CSV table of C-alpha atoms in Angstrom, one decimal:
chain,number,residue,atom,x,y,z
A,1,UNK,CA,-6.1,-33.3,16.6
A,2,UNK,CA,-8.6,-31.2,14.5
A,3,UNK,CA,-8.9,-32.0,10.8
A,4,UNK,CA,-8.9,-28.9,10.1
A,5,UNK,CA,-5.3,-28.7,10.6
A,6,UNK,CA,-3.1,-29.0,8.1
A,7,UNK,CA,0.6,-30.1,7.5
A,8,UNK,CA,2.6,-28.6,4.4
A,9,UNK,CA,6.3,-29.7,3.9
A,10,UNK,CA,8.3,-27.2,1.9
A,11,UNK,CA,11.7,-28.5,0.3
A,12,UNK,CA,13.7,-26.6,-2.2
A,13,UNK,CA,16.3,-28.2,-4.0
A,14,UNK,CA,18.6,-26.7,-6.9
A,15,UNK,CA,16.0,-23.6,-6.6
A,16,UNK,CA,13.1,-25.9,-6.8
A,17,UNK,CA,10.4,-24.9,-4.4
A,18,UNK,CA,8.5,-28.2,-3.7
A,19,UNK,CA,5.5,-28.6,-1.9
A,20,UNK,CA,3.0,-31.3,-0.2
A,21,UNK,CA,0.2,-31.1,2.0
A,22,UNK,CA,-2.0,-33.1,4.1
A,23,UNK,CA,-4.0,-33.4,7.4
A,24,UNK,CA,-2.2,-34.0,10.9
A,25,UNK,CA,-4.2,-37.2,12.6
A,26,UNK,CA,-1.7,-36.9,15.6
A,27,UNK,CA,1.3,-35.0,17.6
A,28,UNK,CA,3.2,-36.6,20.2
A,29,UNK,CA,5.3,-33.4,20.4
A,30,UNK,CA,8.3,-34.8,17.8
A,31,UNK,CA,6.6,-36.4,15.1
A,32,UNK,CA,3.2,-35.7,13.3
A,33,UNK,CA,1.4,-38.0,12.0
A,34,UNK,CA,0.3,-36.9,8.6
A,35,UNK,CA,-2.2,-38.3,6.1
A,36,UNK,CA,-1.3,-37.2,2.5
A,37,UNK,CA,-3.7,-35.3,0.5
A,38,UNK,CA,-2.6,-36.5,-2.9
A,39,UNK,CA,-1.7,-40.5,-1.9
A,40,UNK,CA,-4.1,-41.0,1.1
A,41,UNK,CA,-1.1,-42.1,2.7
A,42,UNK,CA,0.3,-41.8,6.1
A,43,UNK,CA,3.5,-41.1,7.5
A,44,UNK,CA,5.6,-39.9,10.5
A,45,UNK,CA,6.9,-36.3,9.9
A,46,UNK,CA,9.4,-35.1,12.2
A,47,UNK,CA,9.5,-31.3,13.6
A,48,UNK,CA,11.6,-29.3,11.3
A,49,UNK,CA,12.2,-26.0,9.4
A,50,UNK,CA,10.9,-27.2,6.6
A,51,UNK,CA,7.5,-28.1,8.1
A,52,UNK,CA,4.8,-25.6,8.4
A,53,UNK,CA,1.3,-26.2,10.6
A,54,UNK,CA,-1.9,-24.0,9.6
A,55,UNK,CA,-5.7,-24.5,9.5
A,56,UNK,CA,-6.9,-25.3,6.3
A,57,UNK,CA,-8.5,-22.6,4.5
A,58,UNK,CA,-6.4,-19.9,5.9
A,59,UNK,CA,-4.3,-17.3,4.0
A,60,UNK,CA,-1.1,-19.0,5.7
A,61,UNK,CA,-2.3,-22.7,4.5
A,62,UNK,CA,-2.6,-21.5,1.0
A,63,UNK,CA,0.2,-19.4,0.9
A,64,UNK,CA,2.3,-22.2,1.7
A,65,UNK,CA,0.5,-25.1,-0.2
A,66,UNK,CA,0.2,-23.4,-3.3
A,67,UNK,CA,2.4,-20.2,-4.0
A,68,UNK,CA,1.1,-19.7,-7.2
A,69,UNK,CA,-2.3,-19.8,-6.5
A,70,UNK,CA,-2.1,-17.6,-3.4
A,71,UNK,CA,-1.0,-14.9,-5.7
A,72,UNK,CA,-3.1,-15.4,-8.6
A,73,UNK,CA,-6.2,-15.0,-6.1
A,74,UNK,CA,-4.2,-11.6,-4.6
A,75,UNK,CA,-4.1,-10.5,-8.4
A,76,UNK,CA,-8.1,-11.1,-9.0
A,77,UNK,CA,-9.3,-10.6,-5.9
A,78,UNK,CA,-7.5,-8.6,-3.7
A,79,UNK,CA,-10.0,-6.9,-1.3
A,80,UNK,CA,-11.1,-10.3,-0.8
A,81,UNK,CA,-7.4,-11.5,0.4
A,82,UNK,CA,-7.2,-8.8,2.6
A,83,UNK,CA,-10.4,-8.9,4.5
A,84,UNK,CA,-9.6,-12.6,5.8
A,85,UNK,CA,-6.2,-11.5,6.8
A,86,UNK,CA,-8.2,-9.5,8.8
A,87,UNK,CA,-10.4,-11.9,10.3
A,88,UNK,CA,-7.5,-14.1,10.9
A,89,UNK,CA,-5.9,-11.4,12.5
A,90,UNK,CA,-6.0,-11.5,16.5
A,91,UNK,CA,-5.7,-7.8,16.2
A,92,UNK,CA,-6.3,-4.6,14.0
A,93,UNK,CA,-4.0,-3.6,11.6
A,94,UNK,CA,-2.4,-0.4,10.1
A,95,UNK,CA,-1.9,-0.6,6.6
A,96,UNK,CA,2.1,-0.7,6.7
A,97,UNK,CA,1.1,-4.1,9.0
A,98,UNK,CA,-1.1,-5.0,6.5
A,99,UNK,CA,1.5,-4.9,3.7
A,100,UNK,CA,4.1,-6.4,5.9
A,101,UNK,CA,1.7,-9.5,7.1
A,102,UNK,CA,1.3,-10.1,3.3
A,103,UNK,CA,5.6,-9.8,3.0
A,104,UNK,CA,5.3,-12.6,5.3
A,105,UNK,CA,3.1,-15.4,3.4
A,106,UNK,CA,5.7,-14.5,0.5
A,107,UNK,CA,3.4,-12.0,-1.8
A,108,UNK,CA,5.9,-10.8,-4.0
A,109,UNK,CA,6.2,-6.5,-4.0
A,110,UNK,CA,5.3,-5.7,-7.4
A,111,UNK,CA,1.9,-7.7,-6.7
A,112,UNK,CA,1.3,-6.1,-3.9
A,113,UNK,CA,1.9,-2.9,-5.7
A,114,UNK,CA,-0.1,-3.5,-8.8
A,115,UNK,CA,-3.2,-4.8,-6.9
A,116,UNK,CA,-2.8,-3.6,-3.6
A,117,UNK,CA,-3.9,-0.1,-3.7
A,118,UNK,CA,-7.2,-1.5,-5.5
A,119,UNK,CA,-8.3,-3.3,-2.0
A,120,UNK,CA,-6.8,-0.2,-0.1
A,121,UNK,CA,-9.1,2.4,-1.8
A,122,UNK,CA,-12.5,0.5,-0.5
A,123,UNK,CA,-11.6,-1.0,2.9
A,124,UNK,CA,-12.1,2.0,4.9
A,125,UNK,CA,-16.1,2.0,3.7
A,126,UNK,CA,-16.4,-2.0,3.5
A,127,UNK,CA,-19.1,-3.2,5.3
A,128,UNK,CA,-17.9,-5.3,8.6
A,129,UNK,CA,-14.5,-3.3,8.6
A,130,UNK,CA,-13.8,-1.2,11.4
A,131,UNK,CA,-11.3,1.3,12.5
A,132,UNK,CA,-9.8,1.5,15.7
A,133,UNK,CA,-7.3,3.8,17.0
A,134,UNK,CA,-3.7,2.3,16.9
A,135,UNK,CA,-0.8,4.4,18.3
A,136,UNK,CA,-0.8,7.5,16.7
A,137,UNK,CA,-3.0,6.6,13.3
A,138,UNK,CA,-5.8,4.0,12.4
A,139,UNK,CA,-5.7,0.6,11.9
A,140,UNK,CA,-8.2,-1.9,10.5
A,141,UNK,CA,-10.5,-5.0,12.3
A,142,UNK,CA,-12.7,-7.3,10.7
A,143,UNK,CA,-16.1,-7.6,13.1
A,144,UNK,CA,-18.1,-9.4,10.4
A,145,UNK,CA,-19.0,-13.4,10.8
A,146,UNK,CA,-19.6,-13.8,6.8
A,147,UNK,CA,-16.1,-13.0,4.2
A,148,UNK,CA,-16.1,-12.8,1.0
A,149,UNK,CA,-14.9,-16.5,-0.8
A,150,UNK,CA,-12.0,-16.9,-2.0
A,151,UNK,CA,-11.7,-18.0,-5.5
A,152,UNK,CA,-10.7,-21.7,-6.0
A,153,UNK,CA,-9.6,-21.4,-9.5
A,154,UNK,CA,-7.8,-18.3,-11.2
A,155,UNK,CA,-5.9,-17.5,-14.0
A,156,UNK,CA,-2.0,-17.6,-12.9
A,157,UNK,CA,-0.7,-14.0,-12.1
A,158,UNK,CA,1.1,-12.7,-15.1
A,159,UNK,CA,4.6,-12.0,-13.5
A,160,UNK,CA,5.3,-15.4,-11.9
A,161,UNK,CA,7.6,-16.1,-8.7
A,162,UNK,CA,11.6,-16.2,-9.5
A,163,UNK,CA,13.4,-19.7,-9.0
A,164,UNK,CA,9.9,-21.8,-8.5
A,165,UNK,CA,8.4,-24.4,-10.6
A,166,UNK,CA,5.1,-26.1,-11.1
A,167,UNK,CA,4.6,-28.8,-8.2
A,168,UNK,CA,5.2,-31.8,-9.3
A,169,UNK,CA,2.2,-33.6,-7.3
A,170,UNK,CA,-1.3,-32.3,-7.4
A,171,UNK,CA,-2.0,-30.0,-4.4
A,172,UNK,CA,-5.2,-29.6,-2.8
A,173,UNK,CA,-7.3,-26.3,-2.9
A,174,UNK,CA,-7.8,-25.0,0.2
A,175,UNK,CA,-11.4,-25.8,1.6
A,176,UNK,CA,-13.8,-22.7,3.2
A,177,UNK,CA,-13.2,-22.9,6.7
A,178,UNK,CA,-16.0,-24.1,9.2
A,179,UNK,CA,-16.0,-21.6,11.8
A,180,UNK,CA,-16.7,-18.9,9.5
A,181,UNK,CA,-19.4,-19.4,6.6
A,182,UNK,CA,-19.3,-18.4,3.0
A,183,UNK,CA,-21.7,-15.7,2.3
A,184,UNK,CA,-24.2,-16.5,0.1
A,185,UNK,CA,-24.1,-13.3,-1.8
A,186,UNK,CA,-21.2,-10.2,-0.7
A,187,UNK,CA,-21.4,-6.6,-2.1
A,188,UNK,CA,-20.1,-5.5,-5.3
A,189,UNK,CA,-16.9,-3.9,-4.9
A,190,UNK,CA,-17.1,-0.3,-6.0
A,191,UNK,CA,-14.2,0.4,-8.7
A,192,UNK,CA,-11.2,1.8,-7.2
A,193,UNK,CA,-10.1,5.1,-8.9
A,194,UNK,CA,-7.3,5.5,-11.5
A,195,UNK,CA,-4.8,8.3,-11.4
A,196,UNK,CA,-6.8,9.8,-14.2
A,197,UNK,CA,-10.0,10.0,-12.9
A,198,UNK,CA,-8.7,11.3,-9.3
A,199,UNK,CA,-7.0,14.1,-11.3
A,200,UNK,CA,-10.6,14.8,-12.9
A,201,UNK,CA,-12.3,14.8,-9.7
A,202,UNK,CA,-9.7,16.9,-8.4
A,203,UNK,CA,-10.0,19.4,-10.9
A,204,UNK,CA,-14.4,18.9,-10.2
A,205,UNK,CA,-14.2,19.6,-7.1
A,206,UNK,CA,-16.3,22.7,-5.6
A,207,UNK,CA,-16.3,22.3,-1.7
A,208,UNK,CA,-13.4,21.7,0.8
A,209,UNK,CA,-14.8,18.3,1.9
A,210,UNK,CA,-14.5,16.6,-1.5
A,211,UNK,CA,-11.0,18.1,-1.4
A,212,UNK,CA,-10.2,16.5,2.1
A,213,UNK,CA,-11.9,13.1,0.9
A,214,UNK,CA,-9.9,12.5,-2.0
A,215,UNK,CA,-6.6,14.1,-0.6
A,216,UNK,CA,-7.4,10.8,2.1
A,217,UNK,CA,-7.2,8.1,-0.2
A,218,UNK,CA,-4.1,5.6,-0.5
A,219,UNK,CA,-1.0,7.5,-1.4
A,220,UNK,CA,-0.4,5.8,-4.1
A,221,UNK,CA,-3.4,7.2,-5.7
A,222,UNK,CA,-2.5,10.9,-3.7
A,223,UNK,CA,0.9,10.7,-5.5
A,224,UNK,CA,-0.9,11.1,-8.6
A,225,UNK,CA,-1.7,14.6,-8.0
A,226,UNK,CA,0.7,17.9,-8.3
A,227,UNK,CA,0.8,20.5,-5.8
A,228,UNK,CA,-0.5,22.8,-8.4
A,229,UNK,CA,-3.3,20.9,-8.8
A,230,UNK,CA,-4.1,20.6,-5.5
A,231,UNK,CA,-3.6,24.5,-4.9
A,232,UNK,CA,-6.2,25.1,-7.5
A,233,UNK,CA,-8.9,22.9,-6.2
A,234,UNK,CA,-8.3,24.8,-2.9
A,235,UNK,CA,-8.5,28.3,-4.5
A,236,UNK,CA,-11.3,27.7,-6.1
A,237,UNK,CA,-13.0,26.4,-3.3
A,238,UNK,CA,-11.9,28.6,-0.4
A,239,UNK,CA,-10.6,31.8,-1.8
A,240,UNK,CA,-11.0,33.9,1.3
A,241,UNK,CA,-9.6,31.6,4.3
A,242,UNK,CA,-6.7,32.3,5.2
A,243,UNK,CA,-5.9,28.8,6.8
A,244,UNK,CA,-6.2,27.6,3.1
A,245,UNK,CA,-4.1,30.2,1.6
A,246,UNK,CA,-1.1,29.3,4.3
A,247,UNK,CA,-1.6,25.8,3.1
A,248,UNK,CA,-1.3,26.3,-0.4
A,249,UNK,CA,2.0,29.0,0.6
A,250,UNK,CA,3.7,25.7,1.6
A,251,UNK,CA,2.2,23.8,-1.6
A,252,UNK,CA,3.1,26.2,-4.0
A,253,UNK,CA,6.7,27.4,-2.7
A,254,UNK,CA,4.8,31.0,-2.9
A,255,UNK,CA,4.6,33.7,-0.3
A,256,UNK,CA,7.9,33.2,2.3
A,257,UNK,CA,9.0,30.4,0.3
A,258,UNK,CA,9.1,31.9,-2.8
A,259,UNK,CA,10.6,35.2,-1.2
A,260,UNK,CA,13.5,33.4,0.4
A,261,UNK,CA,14.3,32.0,-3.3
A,262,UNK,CA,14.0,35.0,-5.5
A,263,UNK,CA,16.5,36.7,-2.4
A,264,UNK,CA,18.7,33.7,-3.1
A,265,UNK,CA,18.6,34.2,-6.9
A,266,UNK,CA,19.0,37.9,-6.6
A,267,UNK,CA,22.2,36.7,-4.0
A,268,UNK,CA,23.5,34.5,-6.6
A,269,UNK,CA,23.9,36.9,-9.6
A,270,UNK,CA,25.2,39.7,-7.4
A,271,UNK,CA,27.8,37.4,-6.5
A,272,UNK,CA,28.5,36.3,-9.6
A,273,UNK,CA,28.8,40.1,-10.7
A,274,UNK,CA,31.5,40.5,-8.2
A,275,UNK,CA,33.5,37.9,-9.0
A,276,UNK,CA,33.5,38.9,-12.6
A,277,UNK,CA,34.5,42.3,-11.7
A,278,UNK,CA,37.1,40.6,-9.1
A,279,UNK,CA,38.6,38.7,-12.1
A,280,UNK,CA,38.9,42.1,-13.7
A,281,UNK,CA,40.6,43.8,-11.1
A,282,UNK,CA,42.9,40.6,-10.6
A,283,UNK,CA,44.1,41.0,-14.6
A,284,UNK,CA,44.4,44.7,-14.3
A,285,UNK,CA,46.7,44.7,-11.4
A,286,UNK,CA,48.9,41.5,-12.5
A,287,UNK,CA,49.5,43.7,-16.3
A,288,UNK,CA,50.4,46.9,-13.7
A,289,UNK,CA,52.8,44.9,-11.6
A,290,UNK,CA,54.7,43.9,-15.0
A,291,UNK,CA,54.6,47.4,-16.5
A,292,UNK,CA,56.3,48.7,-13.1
A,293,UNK,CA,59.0,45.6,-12.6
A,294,UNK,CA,62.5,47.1,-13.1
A,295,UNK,CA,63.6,43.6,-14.2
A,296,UNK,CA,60.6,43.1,-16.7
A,297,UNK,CA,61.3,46.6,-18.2
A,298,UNK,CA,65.1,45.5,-19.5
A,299,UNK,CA,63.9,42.7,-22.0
A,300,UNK,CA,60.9,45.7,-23.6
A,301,UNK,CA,62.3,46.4,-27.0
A,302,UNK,CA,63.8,50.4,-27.1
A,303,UNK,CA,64.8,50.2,-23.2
């Protein structure tokens, strides 16, 4: 049995999670034979649900080992996380994958939310990421031997995990793994852009590609930007093509669109004409079918 295999037993008692860690010496297919990380200790572990097996050093082994820390290393470093799932990764992933691979180790959704789109916005460029063509949209592959090290010691992610406490035994850190050496040196990640500055650069913009490049970013970042802001850049860029102006017809609600609605307006207050005048005619008649009822016409005063 490799020692780079690890053991981590998860209890959770009273909404306590619990955890504890340590190497598998052994497996005779029921039990594993575990030396403890924080005793030195050893001790038969039956199979169970409660019983999780990954290599040290992966995402998985510190997910499970330390829940705390594997988030507090999504919140600093996030690009970082996500380039080793990656490499751990038998095969490329879309983004949704991506998201749903993290869903998986337990990253909570409003971390993955607030730091997520930060890693999103430079992977397609990163050095050692690829694309390949998944179904019907990319999907991203790590061909690289060197990844980025994950930090060992973080500050705790501000919004911590519901219904978990501190571990009541020390847990190890999860060790760089062997196959796969630390660089000595990785590249400086380029700062992701914030909604303000991709409305600036939006508003900047003077030729279609820059247009097309930042209307490709993450949509969280994409979200940021109104249709009207959008159908400006193009205008100003592309004026006179036509394929532009149908786009920004269907951006702006103008041309057809906008027809269709002023029609339906138009519609609306004709209609509403004619029911006032129907209301009208309604009164009218009702007062001429009482002046003309013989029975009505014995209680009028003088008859």
């Amino acid at each position: 049995m490799s020692a780079d295999q690890g053991l981590v037993r998860v209890s959770d008692s009273f909404g306590v999670r619990r955890t504890r860690a340590g190497s598998i010496l052994a497996d005779d297919g029921t039990n594993y034979q575990v030396k403890w990380d924080d005793t030195d200790e050893e001790e038969l572990v039956p199979r169970g649900a409660g019983v999780h097996v990954a290599t040290r050093g992966s995402l998985r082994f510190l997910a499970l080992s330390d829940s705390r820390l594997f988030h507090a290393v999504f919140a600093q470093e996030p690009l970082a996380v996500v380039l080793h799932l990656l490499a751990e990764s038998s095969v490329p992933l879309k983004v949704r994958e991506i998201r749903e691979r993290m869903a998986e180790l337990g990253l909570r959704n409003e971390t993955w939310a607030r730091h997520g789109p930060r890693a999103l916005a430079v992977l397609p460029k990163w050095p050692n990421v690829v694309r390949r063509q998944k179904g019907d949209t990319l999907a991203y592959a790590w061909v690289g031997d060197d990844l980025p090290e994950l930090p060992s010691e973080v500050e705790p992610d501000p919004a911590p995990a519901p219904a978990l406490a501190p571990t009541p035994a020390p847990v190890s850190k999860p060790a760089p793994s062997p196959a796969k050496p630390i660089a000595a040196a990785t590249p400086a990640e380029p700062a992701a852009p914030s909604a303000e500055r991709l409305r600036r650069q939006m508003s900047a913009a003077r030729s279609l590609g820059e247009v097309a490049r930042l209307l490709t970013l993450p949509r969280e970042f994409v979200a940021e930007l109104s249709p009207e802001m959008v159908a400006s850049a193009f205008r100003r860029v592309a004026a006179e093509d036509r394929l532009v102006a149908g786009w920004l017809d269907a951006l702006t609600a103008s041309g057809p669109i906008g027809a269709l609605t002023e029609e339906l307006a138009t519609a609306r207050a004709a209609n509403a004409a004619l029911q006032s005048r129907v209301d009208e005619l309604e009164e009218w008649w009702t007062a001429l079918e009482q002046s003309t009822d013989p029975g009505a016409a014995i209680h009028q005063p003088g008859s």
